[in-house]
Short mmCIF file of C-alpha atoms and ligand atoms in Angstrom, two decimals:
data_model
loop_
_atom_site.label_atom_id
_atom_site.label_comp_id
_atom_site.label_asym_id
_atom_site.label_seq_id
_atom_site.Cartn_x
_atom_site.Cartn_y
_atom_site.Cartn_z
CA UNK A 33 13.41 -24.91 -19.39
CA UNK A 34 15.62 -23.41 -16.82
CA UNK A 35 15.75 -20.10 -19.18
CA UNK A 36 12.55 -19.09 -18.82
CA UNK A 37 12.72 -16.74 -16.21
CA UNK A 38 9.88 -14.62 -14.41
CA UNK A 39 10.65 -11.13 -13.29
CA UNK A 40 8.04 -10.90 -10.14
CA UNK A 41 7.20 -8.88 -7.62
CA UNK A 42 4.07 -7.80 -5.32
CA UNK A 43 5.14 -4.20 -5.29
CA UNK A 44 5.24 -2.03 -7.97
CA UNK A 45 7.93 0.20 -8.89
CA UNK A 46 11.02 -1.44 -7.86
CA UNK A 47 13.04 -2.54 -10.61
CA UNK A 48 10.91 -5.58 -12.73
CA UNK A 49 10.43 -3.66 -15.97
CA UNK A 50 13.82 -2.27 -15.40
CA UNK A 51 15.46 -5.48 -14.90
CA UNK A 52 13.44 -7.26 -17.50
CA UNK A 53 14.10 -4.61 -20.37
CA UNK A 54 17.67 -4.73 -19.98
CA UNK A 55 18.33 -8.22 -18.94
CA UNK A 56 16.50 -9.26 -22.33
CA UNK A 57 18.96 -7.09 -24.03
CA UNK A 58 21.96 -8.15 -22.24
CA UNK A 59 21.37 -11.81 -23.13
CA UNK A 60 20.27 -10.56 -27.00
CA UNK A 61 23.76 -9.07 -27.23
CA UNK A 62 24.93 -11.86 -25.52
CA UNK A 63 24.43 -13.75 -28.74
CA UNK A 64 21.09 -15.86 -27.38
CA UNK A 65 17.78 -15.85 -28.92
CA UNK A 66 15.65 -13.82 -26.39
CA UNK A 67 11.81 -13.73 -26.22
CA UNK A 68 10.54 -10.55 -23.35
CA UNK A 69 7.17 -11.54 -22.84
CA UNK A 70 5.02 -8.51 -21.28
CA UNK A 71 2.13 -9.94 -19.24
CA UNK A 72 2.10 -6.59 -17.89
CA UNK A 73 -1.48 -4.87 -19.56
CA UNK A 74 0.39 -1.12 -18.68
CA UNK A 75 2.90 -2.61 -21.37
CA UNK A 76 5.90 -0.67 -20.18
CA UNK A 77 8.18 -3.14 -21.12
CA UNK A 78 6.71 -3.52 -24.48
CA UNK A 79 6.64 0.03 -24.92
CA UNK A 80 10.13 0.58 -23.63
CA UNK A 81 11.29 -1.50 -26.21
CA UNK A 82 9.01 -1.40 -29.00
CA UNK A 83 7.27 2.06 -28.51
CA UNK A 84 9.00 3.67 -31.15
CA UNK A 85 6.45 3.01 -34.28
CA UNK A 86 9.84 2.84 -36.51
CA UNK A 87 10.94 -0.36 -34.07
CA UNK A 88 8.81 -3.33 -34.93
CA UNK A 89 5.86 -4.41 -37.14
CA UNK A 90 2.82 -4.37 -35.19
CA UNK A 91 2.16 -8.07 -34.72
CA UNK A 92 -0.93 -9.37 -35.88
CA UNK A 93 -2.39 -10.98 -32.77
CA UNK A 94 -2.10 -9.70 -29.34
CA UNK A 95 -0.82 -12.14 -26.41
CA UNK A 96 -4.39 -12.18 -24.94
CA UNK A 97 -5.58 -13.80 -28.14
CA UNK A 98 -2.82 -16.42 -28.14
CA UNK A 99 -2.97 -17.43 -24.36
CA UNK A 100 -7.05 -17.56 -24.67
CA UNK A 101 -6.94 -20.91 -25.98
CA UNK A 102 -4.98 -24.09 -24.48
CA UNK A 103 -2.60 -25.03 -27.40
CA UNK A 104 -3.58 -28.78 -26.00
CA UNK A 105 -7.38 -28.00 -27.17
CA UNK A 106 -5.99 -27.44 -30.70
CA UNK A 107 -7.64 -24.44 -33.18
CA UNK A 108 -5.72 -21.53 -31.27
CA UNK A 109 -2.79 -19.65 -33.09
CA UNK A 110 1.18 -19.45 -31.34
CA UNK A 111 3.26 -16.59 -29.50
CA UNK A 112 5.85 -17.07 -32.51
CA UNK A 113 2.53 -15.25 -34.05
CA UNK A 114 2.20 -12.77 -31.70
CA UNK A 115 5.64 -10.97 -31.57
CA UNK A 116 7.82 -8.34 -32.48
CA UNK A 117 10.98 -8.12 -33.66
CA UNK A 118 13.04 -5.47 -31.53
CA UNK A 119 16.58 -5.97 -32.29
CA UNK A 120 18.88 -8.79 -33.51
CA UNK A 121 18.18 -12.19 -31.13
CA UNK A 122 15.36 -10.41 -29.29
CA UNK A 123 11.61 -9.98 -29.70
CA UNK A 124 9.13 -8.81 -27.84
CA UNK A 125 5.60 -9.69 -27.30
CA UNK A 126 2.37 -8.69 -25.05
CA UNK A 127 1.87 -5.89 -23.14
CA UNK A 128 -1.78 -4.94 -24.22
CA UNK A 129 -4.76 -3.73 -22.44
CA UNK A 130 -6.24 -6.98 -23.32
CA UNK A 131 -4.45 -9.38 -20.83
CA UNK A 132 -6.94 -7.49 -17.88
CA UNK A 133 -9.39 -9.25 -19.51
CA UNK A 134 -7.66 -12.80 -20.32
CA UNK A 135 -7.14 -12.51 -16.65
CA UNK A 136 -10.75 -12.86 -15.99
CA UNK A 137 -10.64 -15.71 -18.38
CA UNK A 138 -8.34 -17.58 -17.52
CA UNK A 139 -9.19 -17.71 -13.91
CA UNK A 140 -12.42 -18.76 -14.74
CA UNK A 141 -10.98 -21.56 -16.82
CA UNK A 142 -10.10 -25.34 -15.27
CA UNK A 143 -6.36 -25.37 -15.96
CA UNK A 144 -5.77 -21.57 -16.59
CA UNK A 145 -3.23 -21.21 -15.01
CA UNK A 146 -1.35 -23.33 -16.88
CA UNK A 147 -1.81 -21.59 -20.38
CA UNK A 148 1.33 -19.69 -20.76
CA UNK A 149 3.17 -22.98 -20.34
CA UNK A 150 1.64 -25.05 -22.31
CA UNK A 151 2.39 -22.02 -24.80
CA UNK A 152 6.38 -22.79 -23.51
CA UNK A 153 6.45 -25.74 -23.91
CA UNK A 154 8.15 -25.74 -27.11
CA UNK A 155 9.93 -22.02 -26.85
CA UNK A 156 13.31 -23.79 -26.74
CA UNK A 157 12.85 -24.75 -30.21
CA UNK A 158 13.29 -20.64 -31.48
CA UNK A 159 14.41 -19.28 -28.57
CA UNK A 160 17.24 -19.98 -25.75
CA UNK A 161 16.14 -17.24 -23.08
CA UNK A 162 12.79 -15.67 -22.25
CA UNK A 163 12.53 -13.14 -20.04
CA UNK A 164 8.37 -12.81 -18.61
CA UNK A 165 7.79 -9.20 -16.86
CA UNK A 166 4.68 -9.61 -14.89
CA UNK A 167 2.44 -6.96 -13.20
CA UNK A 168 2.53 -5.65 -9.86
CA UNK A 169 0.39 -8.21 -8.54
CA UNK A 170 0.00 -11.96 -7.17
CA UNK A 171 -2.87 -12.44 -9.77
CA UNK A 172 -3.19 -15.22 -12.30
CA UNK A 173 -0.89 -13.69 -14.44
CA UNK A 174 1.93 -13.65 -12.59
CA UNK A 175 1.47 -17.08 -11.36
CA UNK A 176 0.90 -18.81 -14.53
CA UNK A 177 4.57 -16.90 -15.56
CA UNK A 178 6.11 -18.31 -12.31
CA UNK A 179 4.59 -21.97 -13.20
CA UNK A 180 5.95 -21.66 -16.61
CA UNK A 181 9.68 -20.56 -15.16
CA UNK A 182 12.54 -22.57 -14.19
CA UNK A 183 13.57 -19.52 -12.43
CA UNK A 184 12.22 -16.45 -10.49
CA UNK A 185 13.92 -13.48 -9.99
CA UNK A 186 12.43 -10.94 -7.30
CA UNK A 187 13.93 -7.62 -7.27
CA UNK A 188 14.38 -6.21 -4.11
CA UNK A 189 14.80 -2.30 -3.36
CA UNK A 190 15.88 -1.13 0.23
CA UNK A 191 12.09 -0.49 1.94
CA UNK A 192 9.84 -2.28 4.01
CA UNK A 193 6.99 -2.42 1.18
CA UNK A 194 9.18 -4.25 -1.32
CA UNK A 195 10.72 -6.60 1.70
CA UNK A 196 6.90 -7.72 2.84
CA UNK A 197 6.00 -8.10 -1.20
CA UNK A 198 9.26 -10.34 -1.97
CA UNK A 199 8.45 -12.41 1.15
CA UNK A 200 4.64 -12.94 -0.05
CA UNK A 201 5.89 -13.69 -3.67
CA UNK A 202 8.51 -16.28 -2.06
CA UNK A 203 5.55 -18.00 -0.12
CA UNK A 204 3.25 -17.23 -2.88
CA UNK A 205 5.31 -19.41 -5.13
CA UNK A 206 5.98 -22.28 -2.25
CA UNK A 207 2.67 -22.73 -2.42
CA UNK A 208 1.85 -23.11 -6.43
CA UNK A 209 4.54 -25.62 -6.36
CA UNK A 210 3.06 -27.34 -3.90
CA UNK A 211 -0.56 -27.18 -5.79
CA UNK A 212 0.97 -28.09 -9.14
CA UNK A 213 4.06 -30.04 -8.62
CA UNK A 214 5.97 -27.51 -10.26
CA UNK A 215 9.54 -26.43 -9.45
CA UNK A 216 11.67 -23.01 -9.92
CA UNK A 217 14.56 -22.03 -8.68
CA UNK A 218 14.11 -18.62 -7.00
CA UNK A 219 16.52 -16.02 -6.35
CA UNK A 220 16.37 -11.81 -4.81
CA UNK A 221 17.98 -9.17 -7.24
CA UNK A 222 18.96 -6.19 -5.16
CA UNK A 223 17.61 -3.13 -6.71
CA UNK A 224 17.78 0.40 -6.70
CA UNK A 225 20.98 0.40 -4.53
CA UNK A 226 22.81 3.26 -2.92
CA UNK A 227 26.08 2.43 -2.83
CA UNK A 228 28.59 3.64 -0.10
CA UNK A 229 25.78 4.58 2.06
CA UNK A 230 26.05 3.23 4.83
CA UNK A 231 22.40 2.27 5.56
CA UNK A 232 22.29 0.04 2.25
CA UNK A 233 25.14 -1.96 3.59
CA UNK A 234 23.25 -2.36 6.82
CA UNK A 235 20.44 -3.25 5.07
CA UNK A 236 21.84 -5.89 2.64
CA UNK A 237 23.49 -7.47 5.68
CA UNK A 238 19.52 -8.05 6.89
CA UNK A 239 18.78 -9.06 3.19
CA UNK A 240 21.27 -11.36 3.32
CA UNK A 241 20.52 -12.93 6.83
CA UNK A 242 17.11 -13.35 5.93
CA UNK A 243 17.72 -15.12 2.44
CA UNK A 244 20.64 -16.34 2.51
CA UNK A 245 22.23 -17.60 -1.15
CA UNK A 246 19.18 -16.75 -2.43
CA UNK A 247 19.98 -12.78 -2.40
CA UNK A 248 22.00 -12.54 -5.50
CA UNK A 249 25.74 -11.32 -4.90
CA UNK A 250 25.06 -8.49 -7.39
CA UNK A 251 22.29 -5.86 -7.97
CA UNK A 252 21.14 -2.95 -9.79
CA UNK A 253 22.38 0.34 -7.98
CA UNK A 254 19.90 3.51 -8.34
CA UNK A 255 20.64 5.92 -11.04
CA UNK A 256 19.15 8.29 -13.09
CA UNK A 257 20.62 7.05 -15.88
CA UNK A 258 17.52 4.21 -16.01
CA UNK A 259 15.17 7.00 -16.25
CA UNK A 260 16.62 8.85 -18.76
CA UNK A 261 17.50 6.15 -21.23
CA UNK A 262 13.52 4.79 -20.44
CA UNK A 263 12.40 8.47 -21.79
CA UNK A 264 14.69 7.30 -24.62
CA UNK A 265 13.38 4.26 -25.41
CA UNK A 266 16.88 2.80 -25.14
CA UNK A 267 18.60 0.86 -22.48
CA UNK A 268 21.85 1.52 -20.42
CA UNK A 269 23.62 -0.84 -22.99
CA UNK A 270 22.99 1.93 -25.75
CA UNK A 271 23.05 5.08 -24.08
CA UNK A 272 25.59 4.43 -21.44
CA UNK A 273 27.41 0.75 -21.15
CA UNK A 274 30.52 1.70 -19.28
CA UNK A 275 28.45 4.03 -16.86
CA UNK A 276 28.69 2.28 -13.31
CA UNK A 277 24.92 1.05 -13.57
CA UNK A 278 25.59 -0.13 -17.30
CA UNK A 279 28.58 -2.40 -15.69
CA UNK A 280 26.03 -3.36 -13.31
CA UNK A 281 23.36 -4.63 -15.53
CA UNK A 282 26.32 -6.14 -17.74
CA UNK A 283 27.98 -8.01 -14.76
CA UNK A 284 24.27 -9.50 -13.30
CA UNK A 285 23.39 -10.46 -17.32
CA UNK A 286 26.82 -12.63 -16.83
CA UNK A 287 26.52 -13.43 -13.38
CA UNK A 288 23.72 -15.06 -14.72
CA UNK A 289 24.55 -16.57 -17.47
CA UNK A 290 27.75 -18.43 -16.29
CA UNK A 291 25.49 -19.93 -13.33
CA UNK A 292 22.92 -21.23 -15.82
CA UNK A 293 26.30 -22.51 -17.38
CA UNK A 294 27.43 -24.25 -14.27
CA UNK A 295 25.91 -27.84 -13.51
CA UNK A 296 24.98 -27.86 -9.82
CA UNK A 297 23.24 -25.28 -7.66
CA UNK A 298 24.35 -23.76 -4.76
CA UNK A 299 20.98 -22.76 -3.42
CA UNK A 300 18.20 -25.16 -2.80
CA UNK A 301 15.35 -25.52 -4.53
N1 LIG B 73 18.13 1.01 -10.51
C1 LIG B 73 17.33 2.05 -10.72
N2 LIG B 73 17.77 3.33 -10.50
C2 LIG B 73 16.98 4.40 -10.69
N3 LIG B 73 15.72 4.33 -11.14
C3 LIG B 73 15.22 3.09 -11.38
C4 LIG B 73 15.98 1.90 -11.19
N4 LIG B 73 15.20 0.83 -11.50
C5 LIG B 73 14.02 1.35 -11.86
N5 LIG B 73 14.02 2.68 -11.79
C6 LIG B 73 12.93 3.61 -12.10
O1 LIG B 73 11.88 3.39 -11.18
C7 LIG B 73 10.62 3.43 -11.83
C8 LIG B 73 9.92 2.08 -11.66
O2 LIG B 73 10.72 1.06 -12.26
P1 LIG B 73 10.06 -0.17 -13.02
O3 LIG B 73 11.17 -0.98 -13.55
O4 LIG B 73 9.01 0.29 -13.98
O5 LIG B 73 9.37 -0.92 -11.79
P2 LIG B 73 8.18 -1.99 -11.76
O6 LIG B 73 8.16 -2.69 -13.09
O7 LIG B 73 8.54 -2.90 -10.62
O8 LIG B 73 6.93 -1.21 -11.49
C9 LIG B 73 10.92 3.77 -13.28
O9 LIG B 73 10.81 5.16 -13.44
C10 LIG B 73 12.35 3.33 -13.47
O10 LIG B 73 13.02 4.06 -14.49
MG1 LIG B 74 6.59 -2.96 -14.46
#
């Protein structure tokens, strides 16, 4: 399913919790049916969204518990079980300490990689976009979220670190499709932008020479805003939509939406 989309990137703090929160809300207000799965165990995007104890029944199995078991072996329970519901159109599930250890698991398990998938396989039935925020590492979990995506989206904040992570996730993910055959479309988000200065324009120019179409024509620009409405447990959509950075995350939720819309690519696999 083309809407299953995997936020990922090596380096940590640039943008994929960010991006993840609010694009999952975006697409929720959007009208769609949105599933943010948190393979993160910190569960910041869980408890970004659902941290509130007067948002969302506890669910009564955690993620870890779900993706344990291949649903192919049979006896194992569903994310449908697993979830929370947030808002209207948009649930939320993982994020617990537990998916350290599943990683252990599954890696030790012929086919692990494969679990969250197989668990996939069927989310088109109840839902029309998931969103999967993975950790801040090229572990299992993060792969088996890019081999269950149709598309990867890498945010990308102006420094070196987050440039050498997005190029290992880019030939990180050449490679699992070559091991398993499957295929994602994979695109850059500019993050954390500075707009006007002039070193960010000099700077997306390089993006853009290196990448190409697959640097997305619109990003996330820094603001403080992010942090405060985190604190908040709320997202730019509640606590300041018409806020430059609001428009932003509004205008890359579309952006995205009416290419999904569009038949034909103009990127390359
Ligand atoms: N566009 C942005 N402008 C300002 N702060 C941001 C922006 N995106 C993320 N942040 C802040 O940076 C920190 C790390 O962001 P986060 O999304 O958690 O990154 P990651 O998931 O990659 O570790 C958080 O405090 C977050 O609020
Ligand atoms: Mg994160």
């Amino acid at each position: 399913m083309e809407r299953i989309v995997a936020i990922a990137q090596q380096k940590g703090g640039c943008g994929k919790t960010t991006l993840a929160t609010h694009l999952a809300w975006a697409f929720a207000a959007s009208g769609r049916r949105v599933l943010l799965i948190d393979l993160d165990p910190q569960g910041h995007a869980r408890s970004w969204l659902a941290g509130s104890p007067s948002r969302g029944e506890p669910a009564p199995v955690a993620l870890a518990e779900v993706l344990e078991h291949s649903p192919l072996a049979g006896g194992g329970t569903t994310i449908g079980r697993a979830v929370v519901s947030i808002a209207d159109g948009l649930e939320v599930v993982g994020g617990e300490l537990s998916l350290a250890r599943l990683e252990h698991h599954l890696v030790a398990r012929p086919g692990g990689i494969e679990c969250l998938a197989e668990h996939l396989a069927d989310a088109a039935r109840r839902w029309e976009v998931v969103i999967i925020d993975t950790p801040p590492a090229l572990g299992l979990l993060t792969s088996s979220a890019v081999i269950a995506a149709g598309e990867v989206l890498v945010p990308l904040s102006p420094d070196p670190y987050a440039y050498q992570g997005a190029h290992r996730l880019m030939t990180t993910v050449e490679h699992l499709e070559r091991e398993t055959g499957h295929r994602s479309r994979r695109y850059l988000v500019p993050t954390l932008l500075r707009r006007g200065e002039r070193l960010t324009g000099e700077w997306l120019a390089r993006a853009r020479a290196q990448w190409g179409c697959r640097l997305l024509p619109l990003g996330l620009r820094r603001s403080v805003l992010f942090d405060r409405a985190a604190a908040r447990g709320r997202v730019l959509a509640q606590t300041a939509p018409r806020a430059p950075a609001g428009r932003d995350v509004q205008a890359l939720a579309d952006h995205l939406l009416e290419r999904w819309d569009r038949p034909g690519e103009a990127c390359p696999r």
